[in-house]
């Protein structure tokens, strides 16, 4: 989305949570940012970027006269950075709502997958969809996420599997950047499952990924990252290593679905291939956490997945933070098994079920999540010069966010690149010239 022209001013916020970096720490680390709350302050936004942060209300008599200015009164409201959802499977065809009943009867995720359900069912539907259908579905999802305050979304392919259909999914993600208010960051996840036509010749499918898909995706600049579902009965450690390294050599930074259902050593592999993030980590042990900390791999935790897998076991966020000082990030994992649109909901799960504090949950959903997709220099905190991606929360302080869960009106306004892209209270906006 193009940056807005003119000046946008937010005045008299009950609280601005800038999450600015401490000078002495690496910028994205959990301990490297502090809340840095500004009471009754104002933000000045010019050409889509934050140009000033004031610790007092803005007076209308100081309106610049040379350019159009929009003033938004945010009295009694909280301003936070736009939320970053660093792990989603944004666009696919079909739904799997009926699998909920199977899960209630005790059929496990891997059993459903083996029966041809789960990922395979979504693959079948997605292969039949046109690129325009995937754009439409992706936009529908992204627009709902925007209303929940998410301004940047990482999007994984993985429901096409063969080269043509993976490229179709990635093409849709790239196109979504032109038609959505939010930014979409594409990831190639061809190694999400072995497609049915290769079920007896997995080496051939891996060859296709290595020899055909990766070179073409890299050449067309269709993805920024490469990901693998490294899991028992899905892709082994050795297969994952080969795929991630081939992607890395072609300019795609590795990410990995690691230790989600069974501990296979995915965290250690993430460190070995210098992945930008390792995601899920439900079964990871201290050796795995150590490996992540050594190399600076960001753990992306997905408590919505645990909720939808119904196994009540959450990643050990407290241990990762307290013992290993890991810069924990959060994401929804939006997919047909875990159809969660809202980072706000994820923050609630992180606090209630992983015992993260509201402060940690907010850091994990903004700056750390931005770092998990390599964008922390541009988004994820409110600092002069950064892109003006902001959410105005209908509450006097940030602690209301995880506390008031399930509310449709917690998000009052969303600003992307300096432009108001979603708003519940137009009456509060005044425009000059
Ligand atoms: O991150 N684990 C693998 N992939 C997704 C689920 C995809 C699906 O069930 O369709 C995940 O949980
Ligand atoms: Fe996933």
Tab-separated table of C-alpha atoms and ligand atoms in Angstrom:
chain	number	residue	atom	x	y	z
A	1	UNK	CA	0.000	0.000	0.000
A	2	UNK	CA	1.315	3.470	-0.877
A	3	UNK	CA	2.084	5.769	2.051
A	4	UNK	CA	-0.485	8.451	2.758
A	5	UNK	CA	0.192	12.059	1.746
A	6	UNK	CA	-0.167	14.930	4.216
A	7	UNK	CA	-0.028	14.881	7.979
A	8	UNK	CA	-1.947	12.698	10.412
A	9	UNK	CA	-1.925	13.624	14.080
A	10	UNK	CA	-3.163	11.461	16.932
A	11	UNK	CA	-3.678	13.609	20.007
A	12	UNK	CA	-4.128	13.085	23.738
A	13	UNK	CA	-3.787	9.306	23.900
A	14	UNK	CA	-4.386	7.900	27.348
A	15	UNK	CA	-1.289	5.817	26.627
A	16	UNK	CA	1.115	5.396	23.719
A	17	UNK	CA	3.018	2.115	24.022
A	18	UNK	CA	6.099	2.861	21.972
A	19	UNK	CA	8.030	-0.359	22.754
A	20	UNK	CA	11.190	1.565	21.937
A	21	UNK	CA	14.514	-0.212	21.967
A	22	UNK	CA	16.979	0.069	24.788
A	23	UNK	CA	20.209	1.356	23.338
A	24	UNK	CA	22.489	-1.330	24.658
A	25	UNK	CA	20.503	-4.387	23.573
A	26	UNK	CA	19.937	-6.101	20.235
A	27	UNK	CA	16.890	-4.366	18.839
A	28	UNK	CA	14.438	-7.218	18.624
A	29	UNK	CA	15.134	-9.180	21.789
A	30	UNK	CA	12.428	-9.396	24.394
A	31	UNK	CA	14.730	-7.794	26.927
A	32	UNK	CA	15.935	-5.311	24.335
A	33	UNK	CA	12.704	-3.356	24.204
A	34	UNK	CA	10.743	-1.739	26.955
A	35	UNK	CA	7.122	-0.665	27.038
A	36	UNK	CA	8.039	3.019	27.319
A	37	UNK	CA	4.561	4.357	28.048
A	38	UNK	CA	3.713	7.953	27.169
A	39	UNK	CA	0.650	9.388	28.921
A	40	UNK	CA	-1.559	12.028	27.216
A	41	UNK	CA	0.870	12.206	24.336
A	42	UNK	CA	0.512	12.739	20.597
A	43	UNK	CA	1.946	11.222	17.442
A	44	UNK	CA	2.730	13.106	14.255
A	45	UNK	CA	2.754	11.053	11.065
A	46	UNK	CA	4.038	12.366	7.751
A	47	UNK	CA	4.317	10.555	4.436
A	48	UNK	CA	3.389	7.300	6.091
A	49	UNK	CA	6.114	7.475	8.751
A	50	UNK	CA	6.230	8.525	12.391
A	51	UNK	CA	7.830	11.952	12.362
A	52	UNK	CA	7.409	13.000	15.996
A	53	UNK	CA	6.306	11.631	19.344
A	54	UNK	CA	5.108	14.284	21.817
A	55	UNK	CA	4.559	13.827	25.540
A	56	UNK	CA	1.622	16.268	25.549
A	57	UNK	CA	-1.662	16.802	23.665
A	58	UNK	CA	-1.389	18.528	20.285
A	59	UNK	CA	-2.858	21.982	20.095
A	60	UNK	CA	-4.925	22.795	16.997
A	61	UNK	CA	-3.314	26.216	16.801
A	62	UNK	CA	-0.110	24.448	15.776
A	63	UNK	CA	-1.685	22.856	12.699
A	64	UNK	CA	0.706	23.075	9.762
A	65	UNK	CA	-0.975	25.241	7.143
A	66	UNK	CA	0.951	24.131	4.123
A	67	UNK	CA	-0.531	20.663	3.791
A	68	UNK	CA	-3.754	18.808	4.536
A	69	UNK	CA	-3.815	17.626	8.116
A	70	UNK	CA	-6.031	15.092	9.791
A	71	UNK	CA	-6.414	15.251	13.542
A	72	UNK	CA	-7.675	12.238	15.458
A	73	UNK	CA	-8.667	12.724	19.080
A	74	UNK	CA	-7.658	9.553	20.935
A	75	UNK	CA	-8.607	10.657	24.441
A	76	UNK	CA	-9.053	7.642	26.775
A	77	UNK	CA	-7.574	5.315	24.159
A	78	UNK	CA	-4.291	3.425	23.834
A	79	UNK	CA	-2.024	3.505	20.797
A	80	UNK	CA	0.102	0.414	20.072
A	81	UNK	CA	2.168	-0.655	17.039
A	82	UNK	CA	0.260	-2.523	14.307
A	83	UNK	CA	0.142	-6.229	15.184
A	84	UNK	CA	2.356	-8.596	13.225
A	85	UNK	CA	1.143	-12.141	12.566
A	86	UNK	CA	4.375	-13.997	11.756
A	87	UNK	CA	2.951	-17.467	10.997
A	88	UNK	CA	-0.181	-18.028	8.915
A	89	UNK	CA	-1.423	-20.217	6.103
A	90	UNK	CA	-3.405	-17.250	4.812
A	91	UNK	CA	-5.204	-18.493	1.733
A	92	UNK	CA	-6.519	-21.924	0.772
A	93	UNK	CA	-9.748	-23.334	-0.570
A	94	UNK	CA	-12.467	-25.046	1.435
A	95	UNK	CA	-13.007	-25.406	5.170
A	96	UNK	CA	-12.650	-28.346	7.568
A	97	UNK	CA	-15.267	-27.502	10.172
A	98	UNK	CA	-16.464	-31.129	10.297
A	99	UNK	CA	-13.060	-32.300	11.588
A	100	UNK	CA	-13.953	-30.692	14.893
A	101	UNK	CA	-16.363	-33.527	15.628
A	102	UNK	CA	-13.683	-36.118	14.790
A	103	UNK	CA	-11.299	-34.388	17.143
A	104	UNK	CA	-13.979	-34.418	19.843
A	105	UNK	CA	-14.211	-38.194	19.406
A	106	UNK	CA	-10.487	-38.432	20.072
A	107	UNK	CA	-9.172	-38.854	16.520
A	108	UNK	CA	-5.755	-37.189	16.486
A	109	UNK	CA	-4.380	-34.665	14.011
A	110	UNK	CA	-1.902	-37.160	12.492
A	111	UNK	CA	-4.650	-39.836	12.222
A	112	UNK	CA	-6.922	-37.422	10.362
A	113	UNK	CA	-3.987	-36.621	8.048
A	114	UNK	CA	-3.329	-40.343	7.428
A	115	UNK	CA	-7.008	-40.872	6.530
A	116	UNK	CA	-6.611	-38.333	3.735
A	117	UNK	CA	-8.169	-35.522	5.749
A	118	UNK	CA	-6.344	-32.564	7.234
A	119	UNK	CA	-3.747	-30.943	4.997
A	120	UNK	CA	-4.484	-33.406	2.142
A	121	UNK	CA	-8.112	-32.405	1.942
A	122	UNK	CA	-7.192	-28.733	1.748
A	123	UNK	CA	-4.593	-29.575	-0.912
A	124	UNK	CA	-7.274	-31.200	-3.072
A	125	UNK	CA	-9.553	-28.178	-2.802
A	126	UNK	CA	-6.751	-25.651	-3.297
A	127	UNK	CA	-5.465	-27.374	-6.423
A	128	UNK	CA	-8.898	-26.890	-7.989
A	129	UNK	CA	-9.085	-23.196	-7.091
A	130	UNK	CA	-8.044	-20.467	-9.516
A	131	UNK	CA	-5.508	-17.841	-8.552
A	132	UNK	CA	-8.346	-15.304	-8.380
A	133	UNK	CA	-10.268	-17.487	-5.952
A	134	UNK	CA	-7.192	-17.669	-3.727
A	135	UNK	CA	-6.793	-13.894	-3.908
A	136	UNK	CA	-10.445	-13.420	-2.960
A	137	UNK	CA	-10.184	-15.829	-0.028
A	138	UNK	CA	-6.883	-14.344	1.117
A	139	UNK	CA	-8.300	-10.837	1.025
A	140	UNK	CA	-11.363	-11.923	2.952
A	141	UNK	CA	-9.120	-13.363	5.686
A	142	UNK	CA	-6.657	-10.451	5.690
A	143	UNK	CA	-9.480	-7.906	5.946
A	144	UNK	CA	-10.912	-9.648	9.007
A	145	UNK	CA	-7.416	-9.755	10.533
A	146	UNK	CA	-7.025	-6.028	9.862
A	147	UNK	CA	-10.154	-5.325	11.913
A	148	UNK	CA	-8.425	-7.181	14.751
A	149	UNK	CA	-5.399	-4.895	14.428
A	150	UNK	CA	-3.082	-7.045	12.296
A	151	UNK	CA	-1.240	-4.896	9.762
A	152	UNK	CA	1.453	-7.356	8.577
A	153	UNK	CA	0.911	-11.044	7.787
A	154	UNK	CA	3.388	-13.787	6.914
A	155	UNK	CA	1.662	-16.225	4.518
A	156	UNK	CA	2.756	-19.796	3.800
A	157	UNK	CA	1.965	-21.806	0.701
A	158	UNK	CA	1.846	-25.590	1.182
A	159	UNK	CA	-1.635	-26.425	-0.089
A	160	UNK	CA	-0.580	-26.864	-3.701
A	161	UNK	CA	2.490	-29.047	-3.124
A	162	UNK	CA	3.291	-29.576	-6.818
A	163	UNK	CA	5.264	-26.787	-8.447
A	164	UNK	CA	2.426	-25.285	-10.450
A	165	UNK	CA	0.010	-25.103	-7.540
A	166	UNK	CA	2.578	-23.835	-5.067
A	167	UNK	CA	3.436	-21.068	-7.505
A	168	UNK	CA	-0.275	-20.337	-7.854
A	169	UNK	CA	-0.552	-19.859	-4.088
A	170	UNK	CA	2.571	-17.690	-3.923
A	171	UNK	CA	1.360	-15.625	-6.881
A	172	UNK	CA	-1.888	-14.997	-5.001
A	173	UNK	CA	0.041	-13.832	-1.908
A	174	UNK	CA	2.117	-11.411	-3.968
A	175	UNK	CA	-1.022	-10.060	-5.634
A	176	UNK	CA	-2.673	-9.645	-2.225
A	177	UNK	CA	-0.089	-6.981	-1.459
A	178	UNK	CA	-1.696	-4.855	-4.169
A	179	UNK	CA	-5.286	-5.340	-3.064
A	180	UNK	CA	-5.064	-5.529	0.737
A	181	UNK	CA	-4.414	-2.732	3.211
A	182	UNK	CA	-2.079	-5.028	5.150
A	183	UNK	CA	1.370	-6.212	4.035
A	184	UNK	CA	1.729	-9.865	3.086
A	185	UNK	CA	5.102	-11.633	3.377
A	186	UNK	CA	5.160	-14.917	1.380
A	187	UNK	CA	6.858	-18.148	2.486
A	188	UNK	CA	7.320	-21.244	0.302
A	189	UNK	CA	6.151	-24.358	2.198
A	190	UNK	CA	6.240	-27.014	-0.527
A	191	UNK	CA	7.456	-29.434	2.167
A	192	UNK	CA	4.156	-29.322	4.047
A	193	UNK	CA	3.257	-32.932	3.117
A	194	UNK	CA	4.126	-35.515	0.463
A	195	UNK	CA	1.452	-35.141	-2.232
A	196	UNK	CA	-0.683	-38.251	-2.949
A	197	UNK	CA	0.792	-38.764	-6.444
A	198	UNK	CA	4.244	-39.173	-4.834
A	199	UNK	CA	3.165	-41.195	-1.807
A	200	UNK	CA	5.413	-44.118	-2.768
A	201	UNK	CA	8.292	-42.037	-4.068
A	202	UNK	CA	9.014	-39.329	-1.556
A	203	UNK	CA	12.584	-38.823	-2.866
A	204	UNK	CA	11.135	-37.827	-6.210
A	205	UNK	CA	8.925	-35.198	-4.593
A	206	UNK	CA	11.876	-33.844	-2.621
A	207	UNK	CA	13.863	-33.709	-5.864
A	208	UNK	CA	11.078	-31.711	-7.441
A	209	UNK	CA	11.294	-29.224	-4.568
A	210	UNK	CA	15.086	-29.018	-4.851
A	211	UNK	CA	15.548	-29.055	-8.612
A	212	UNK	CA	12.458	-27.309	-9.924
A	213	UNK	CA	10.367	-25.450	-7.386
A	214	UNK	CA	13.078	-23.664	-5.380
A	215	UNK	CA	14.953	-22.326	-8.449
A	216	UNK	CA	11.773	-21.031	-10.070
A	217	UNK	CA	10.377	-19.465	-6.899
A	218	UNK	CA	13.696	-17.837	-6.173
A	219	UNK	CA	14.115	-16.555	-9.739
A	220	UNK	CA	10.602	-15.073	-9.752
A	221	UNK	CA	11.161	-13.570	-6.280
A	222	UNK	CA	7.891	-15.150	-5.225
A	223	UNK	CA	8.845	-15.840	-1.613
A	224	UNK	CA	11.082	-14.381	1.067
A	225	UNK	CA	11.297	-17.507	3.261
A	226	UNK	CA	11.329	-21.289	2.935
A	227	UNK	CA	9.623	-23.475	5.538
A	228	UNK	CA	9.342	-27.227	6.220
A	229	UNK	CA	6.839	-29.199	8.311
A	230	UNK	CA	9.550	-31.164	10.127
A	231	UNK	CA	7.569	-33.794	12.004
A	232	UNK	CA	7.344	-37.519	12.619
A	233	UNK	CA	5.711	-39.110	9.561
A	234	UNK	CA	5.932	-35.852	7.617
A	235	UNK	CA	9.484	-34.607	6.807
A	236	UNK	CA	12.469	-36.047	8.689
A	237	UNK	CA	15.351	-34.015	10.063
A	238	UNK	CA	17.616	-35.051	7.170
A	239	UNK	CA	15.012	-34.242	4.528
A	240	UNK	CA	14.236	-30.922	6.219
A	241	UNK	CA	17.920	-30.014	6.359
A	242	UNK	CA	18.397	-30.700	2.657
A	243	UNK	CA	15.356	-28.616	1.682
A	244	UNK	CA	16.103	-25.692	3.995
A	245	UNK	CA	19.737	-25.495	2.883
A	246	UNK	CA	18.770	-25.604	-0.784
A	247	UNK	CA	16.305	-22.771	-0.142
A	248	UNK	CA	18.924	-20.817	1.778
A	249	UNK	CA	21.408	-21.186	-1.092
A	250	UNK	CA	18.767	-19.803	-3.428
A	251	UNK	CA	18.183	-16.752	-1.214
A	252	UNK	CA	15.164	-17.956	0.768
A	253	UNK	CA	15.741	-17.626	4.522
A	254	UNK	CA	14.797	-20.800	6.451
A	255	UNK	CA	11.884	-21.112	8.868
A	256	UNK	CA	10.724	-24.403	10.337
A	257	UNK	CA	7.675	-26.072	11.890
A	258	UNK	CA	9.612	-27.738	14.705
A	259	UNK	CA	8.798	-30.201	17.501
A	260	UNK	CA	5.060	-29.561	17.221
A	261	UNK	CA	3.692	-33.033	17.891
A	262	UNK	CA	6.805	-35.137	18.478
A	263	UNK	CA	10.272	-33.878	19.484
A	264	UNK	CA	12.462	-34.691	16.505
A	265	UNK	CA	15.254	-32.173	17.093
A	266	UNK	CA	13.707	-29.488	14.909
A	267	UNK	CA	14.949	-26.712	17.196
A	268	UNK	CA	18.556	-27.901	16.835
A	269	UNK	CA	18.114	-28.062	13.070
A	270	UNK	CA	16.777	-24.495	13.088
A	271	UNK	CA	19.967	-23.382	14.795
A	272	UNK	CA	22.169	-25.439	12.460
A	273	UNK	CA	20.700	-23.886	9.298
A	274	UNK	CA	20.469	-20.429	10.953
A	275	UNK	CA	16.738	-20.208	10.514
A	276	UNK	CA	15.200	-16.832	11.223
A	277	UNK	CA	12.538	-18.552	13.329
A	278	UNK	CA	11.536	-21.938	14.718
A	279	UNK	CA	7.798	-22.288	15.138
A	280	UNK	CA	5.518	-24.323	17.457
A	281	UNK	CA	8.233	-25.822	19.759
A	282	UNK	CA	5.677	-27.560	21.918
A	283	UNK	CA	7.934	-30.543	22.645
A	284	UNK	CA	11.312	-28.799	22.590
A	285	UNK	CA	13.598	-29.486	25.563
A	286	UNK	CA	16.313	-27.367	27.158
A	287	UNK	CA	18.939	-28.503	24.636
A	288	UNK	CA	16.712	-27.207	21.886
A	289	UNK	CA	16.124	-23.870	23.659
A	290	UNK	CA	19.859	-23.565	24.183
A	291	UNK	CA	20.515	-24.111	20.493
A	292	UNK	CA	17.986	-21.415	19.550
A	293	UNK	CA	19.479	-18.953	22.043
A	294	UNK	CA	23.036	-19.598	20.823
A	295	UNK	CA	22.276	-18.709	17.236
A	296	UNK	CA	19.537	-16.096	17.822
A	297	UNK	CA	16.661	-18.044	16.257
A	298	UNK	CA	13.311	-16.512	17.193
A	299	UNK	CA	10.768	-18.912	18.705
A	300	UNK	CA	7.315	-18.303	17.244
A	301	UNK	CA	4.703	-19.740	19.594
A	302	UNK	CA	1.219	-20.639	18.397
A	303	UNK	CA	-1.134	-21.174	21.338
A	304	UNK	CA	-4.164	-21.185	19.019
A	305	UNK	CA	-2.870	-24.446	17.545
A	306	UNK	CA	-2.767	-26.097	20.967
A	307	UNK	CA	-6.310	-24.896	21.579
A	308	UNK	CA	-7.508	-26.403	18.314
A	309	UNK	CA	-5.506	-29.638	18.744
A	310	UNK	CA	-7.259	-29.919	22.144
A	311	UNK	CA	-4.255	-31.457	23.869
A	312	UNK	CA	-3.938	-28.742	26.487
A	313	UNK	CA	-0.169	-28.696	26.241
A	314	UNK	CA	1.227	-25.274	25.537
A	315	UNK	CA	4.781	-24.311	24.573
A	316	UNK	CA	6.845	-23.495	27.654
A	317	UNK	CA	7.074	-19.764	27.127
A	318	UNK	CA	8.079	-19.003	30.721
A	319	UNK	CA	11.087	-21.287	30.523
A	320	UNK	CA	12.127	-19.847	27.160
A	321	UNK	CA	11.934	-16.301	28.525
A	322	UNK	CA	13.163	-16.768	32.097
A	323	UNK	CA	15.923	-19.323	31.574
A	324	UNK	CA	17.046	-18.706	28.016
A	325	UNK	CA	16.156	-15.034	27.434
A	326	UNK	CA	14.597	-16.018	24.115
A	327	UNK	CA	12.763	-13.280	22.186
A	328	UNK	CA	9.444	-15.125	22.071
A	329	UNK	CA	7.090	-14.128	19.244
A	330	UNK	CA	3.410	-15.011	18.872
A	331	UNK	CA	1.295	-15.780	15.819
A	332	UNK	CA	-2.145	-17.190	14.995
A	333	UNK	CA	-1.114	-20.068	12.651
A	334	UNK	CA	-4.374	-19.313	10.822
A	335	UNK	CA	-5.118	-22.479	8.817
A	336	UNK	CA	-8.117	-24.775	8.270
A	337	UNK	CA	-7.318	-26.651	11.506
A	338	UNK	CA	-6.839	-23.511	13.599
A	339	UNK	CA	-9.033	-20.839	12.058
A	340	UNK	CA	-7.991	-17.966	14.280
A	341	UNK	CA	-7.898	-14.440	12.816
A	342	UNK	CA	-7.012	-12.492	15.892
A	343	UNK	CA	-3.660	-11.714	17.483
A	344	UNK	CA	-5.692	-10.192	20.336
A	345	UNK	CA	-7.136	-13.622	21.050
A	346	UNK	CA	-3.644	-15.131	20.829
A	347	UNK	CA	-2.388	-12.618	23.407
A	348	UNK	CA	-5.144	-13.747	25.758
A	349	UNK	CA	-4.165	-17.411	25.271
A	350	UNK	CA	-0.499	-16.507	25.801
A	351	UNK	CA	-1.310	-14.874	29.146
A	352	UNK	CA	-3.928	-17.299	30.410
A	353	UNK	CA	-2.335	-20.554	29.258
A	354	UNK	CA	1.382	-19.845	28.830
A	355	UNK	CA	1.602	-17.395	31.763
A	356	UNK	CA	3.162	-14.639	29.693
A	357	UNK	CA	2.567	-11.163	31.106
A	358	UNK	CA	0.495	-8.647	29.100
A	359	UNK	CA	3.740	-6.769	28.456
A	360	UNK	CA	5.474	-9.872	27.085
A	361	UNK	CA	2.449	-10.769	24.981
A	362	UNK	CA	2.451	-7.314	23.405
A	363	UNK	CA	6.203	-7.393	22.675
A	364	UNK	CA	5.757	-10.887	21.234
A	365	UNK	CA	2.953	-9.719	18.927
A	366	UNK	CA	4.728	-6.627	17.639
A	367	UNK	CA	8.495	-6.153	17.625
A	368	UNK	CA	9.482	-9.808	18.195
A	369	UNK	CA	6.978	-10.997	15.621
A	370	UNK	CA	8.346	-8.404	13.178
A	371	UNK	CA	11.848	-9.775	13.857
A	372	UNK	CA	10.601	-13.297	13.071
A	373	UNK	CA	9.982	-12.082	9.514
A	374	UNK	CA	12.985	-9.785	9.305
A	375	UNK	CA	11.030	-6.514	9.436
A	376	UNK	CA	11.896	-5.180	12.904
A	377	UNK	CA	13.886	-2.252	11.489
A	378	UNK	CA	10.766	-0.886	9.800
A	379	UNK	CA	7.751	-1.960	11.868
A	380	UNK	CA	6.833	-3.398	15.270
A	381	UNK	CA	7.447	-0.366	17.493
A	382	UNK	CA	6.529	3.316	17.559
A	383	UNK	CA	9.788	5.140	16.925
A	384	UNK	CA	10.586	8.209	14.850
A	385	UNK	CA	11.325	7.163	11.268
A	386	UNK	CA	9.472	3.869	11.439
A	387	UNK	CA	6.485	3.092	9.234
A	388	UNK	CA	3.243	4.347	10.805
A	389	UNK	CA	1.419	1.046	11.314
A	390	UNK	CA	-0.685	1.617	14.410
A	391	UNK	CA	-3.702	0.328	16.282
A	392	UNK	CA	-5.879	2.485	18.505
A	393	UNK	CA	-7.309	0.389	21.303
A	394	UNK	CA	-10.599	1.307	22.872
A	395	UNK	CA	-9.257	1.153	26.433
A	396	UNK	CA	-7.161	3.428	28.651
A	397	UNK	CA	-4.125	1.121	28.855
A	398	UNK	CA	-2.586	-1.883	27.106
A	399	UNK	CA	-3.387	-4.314	29.940
A	400	UNK	CA	-7.001	-4.363	28.765
A	401	UNK	CA	-5.950	-6.180	25.570
A	402	UNK	CA	-5.467	-9.739	26.883
A	403	UNK	CA	-7.915	-9.087	29.720
A	404	UNK	CA	-11.001	-8.206	27.656
A	405	UNK	CA	-11.086	-11.171	25.320
A	406	UNK	CA	-13.623	-11.788	22.596
A	407	UNK	CA	-14.661	-8.155	22.276
A	408	UNK	CA	-15.538	-6.918	18.797
A	409	UNK	CA	-14.943	-3.320	19.777
A	410	UNK	CA	-11.516	-3.403	21.390
A	411	UNK	CA	-9.946	-2.164	18.162
A	412	UNK	CA	-11.087	1.371	17.553
A	413	UNK	CA	-8.969	2.267	14.531
A	414	UNK	CA	-6.204	0.783	12.403
A	415	UNK	CA	-3.592	2.877	10.599
A	416	UNK	CA	-1.381	1.387	7.891
A	417	UNK	CA	1.448	3.343	6.315
A	418	UNK	CA	-0.042	6.497	7.825
A	419	UNK	CA	-3.531	5.913	6.394
A	420	UNK	CA	-6.663	5.165	8.411
A	421	UNK	CA	-7.721	1.766	6.998
A	422	UNK	CA	-10.330	0.688	9.541
A	423	UNK	CA	-12.270	2.872	11.916
A	424	UNK	CA	-15.199	2.544	14.277
A	425	UNK	CA	-15.343	6.192	15.287
A	426	UNK	CA	-15.174	8.521	12.276
A	427	UNK	CA	-16.644	11.301	14.451
A	428	UNK	CA	-13.297	11.685	16.130
A	429	UNK	CA	-11.521	12.609	12.897
A	430	UNK	CA	-11.176	16.247	11.790
A	431	UNK	CA	-9.544	17.201	8.517
A	432	UNK	CA	-8.216	20.619	7.476
A	433	UNK	CA	-7.965	21.982	3.869
B	1	LIG	O1	1.105	-25.095	11.387
B	1	LIG	N1	1.547	-28.161	11.089
B	1	LIG	C1	1.468	-27.994	9.898
B	1	LIG	N2	0.788	-27.047	9.314
B	1	LIG	C2	-0.247	-26.322	9.953
B	1	LIG	C3	-1.553	-27.044	9.880
B	1	LIG	C4	-2.040	-27.146	8.501
B	1	LIG	C5	-3.354	-27.856	8.331
B	1	LIG	O2	-3.791	-28.640	9.212
B	1	LIG	O3	-3.974	-27.628	7.285
B	1	LIG	C6	0.181	-25.886	11.332
B	1	LIG	O4	-0.383	-26.281	12.356
B	2	LIG	FE1	1.757	-23.636	10.472
